[in-house]
């Protein structure tokens, strides 16, 4: 049984004061449901959110991490630094990081391995861009990302990783993949994982869909067989919208 996991990715939005206001409102709306939830926030807001959500069942995640234990890497944050704050999750390889900050499958793989040595659960993002989709290459691209990102990761560790399928052409564009397109890609990801590991392992891995998820389309997306959750950008910034998605 895979427990649905619907998370919000705030990207580079909200100040600490705004995060605190969100947390106060959201805690009142969220009731322990069968759906797990978390907010992926910028570094500066993590401590505030960890404190605010303590005991609520709402998880907190970072949006990136460096793979080195420590070192001369100006501007970067290590796994130990995140552990000290007490975050539950960390995003790895979001398409915006791949697109604007030179994140590669190689660095994604190193970051996953670094996180797997800690208690922080990684959420790895994969997805094709518009050009790749139009060329009919989406399955080749995404299964290739999965193989490279999971390279050298053992079965027991792979089960701890959440995969977010986020087609780049559907992020922040208002264009959602149809539930069938999203389901097909999540199925392709699960088949790739079954090929790398085995079906039992692949069956346990949570696969989210992300890209213009909103209250209006959450139900049909979440009802798809292979989709176990959602990674929500814009609509997670407003407590009322985000709770509506969680209560799909
Ligand atoms: P939007 O929901 O704003 O399209 O963003 C999706 C996303 O990138 C979540 O990580």
mmCIF file of C-alpha atoms and ligand atoms in Angstrom, residues 7-11 91 94-96 125 164 166-167 170-175 209-214 230-236, ligand 1:
data_model
loop_
_atom_site.group_PDB
_atom_site.id
_atom_site.type_symbol
_atom_site.label_atom_id
_atom_site.label_comp_id
_atom_site.label_asym_id
_atom_site.label_seq_id
_atom_site.Cartn_x
_atom_site.Cartn_y
_atom_site.Cartn_z
ATOM 1 C CA UNK A 7 3.788 18.245 -1.183
ATOM 2 C CA UNK A 8 4.133 21.947 -1.878
ATOM 3 C CA UNK A 9 7.214 23.445 -3.488
ATOM 4 C CA UNK A 10 7.355 27.121 -2.643
ATOM 5 C CA UNK A 11 10.354 27.756 -4.927
ATOM 6 C CA UNK A 91 14.200 17.927 -3.245
ATOM 7 C CA UNK A 94 14.166 19.930 -9.769
ATOM 8 C CA UNK A 95 13.951 20.948 -13.438
ATOM 9 C CA UNK A 96 14.574 24.601 -12.519
ATOM 10 C CA UNK A 125 12.523 15.197 -9.854
ATOM 11 C CA UNK A 164 8.378 13.382 -8.817
ATOM 12 C CA UNK A 166 7.393 16.897 -13.642
ATOM 13 C CA UNK A 167 7.223 17.542 -17.377
ATOM 14 C CA UNK A 170 3.713 21.812 -17.683
ATOM 15 C CA UNK A 171 5.507 23.709 -14.905
ATOM 16 C CA UNK A 172 4.128 27.153 -14.158
ATOM 17 C CA UNK A 173 2.558 27.285 -17.609
ATOM 18 C CA UNK A 174 -1.019 26.463 -16.653
ATOM 19 C CA UNK A 175 -0.630 23.563 -19.103
ATOM 20 C CA UNK A 209 3.081 14.144 -10.592
ATOM 21 C CA UNK A 210 3.932 17.854 -10.717
ATOM 22 C CA UNK A 211 3.056 20.608 -13.172
ATOM 23 C CA UNK A 212 0.129 23.032 -12.782
ATOM 24 C CA UNK A 213 -1.676 20.897 -10.196
ATOM 25 C CA UNK A 214 -4.600 22.874 -8.753
ATOM 26 C CA UNK A 230 1.545 15.540 -6.330
ATOM 27 C CA UNK A 231 4.287 18.141 -6.157
ATOM 28 C CA UNK A 232 2.468 21.453 -6.211
ATOM 29 C CA UNK A 233 4.126 24.765 -7.071
ATOM 30 C CA UNK A 234 1.989 27.901 -7.369
ATOM 31 C CA UNK A 235 -1.133 26.464 -5.736
ATOM 32 C CA UNK A 236 0.796 25.505 -2.579
HETATM 33 P P1 LIG B 1 3.481 24.608 -10.707
HETATM 34 O O1 LIG B 1 2.505 23.797 -9.888
HETATM 35 O O2 LIG B 1 3.507 26.047 -10.335
HETATM 36 O O3 LIG B 1 3.287 24.354 -12.176
HETATM 37 O O4 LIG B 1 4.960 24.068 -10.349
HETATM 38 C C1 LIG B 1 5.215 22.703 -10.369
HETATM 39 C C2 LIG B 1 6.548 22.433 -9.779
HETATM 40 O O5 LIG B 1 7.560 22.746 -10.348
HETATM 41 C C3 LIG B 1 6.594 21.816 -8.449
HETATM 42 O O6 LIG B 1 7.874 21.422 -8.116
#
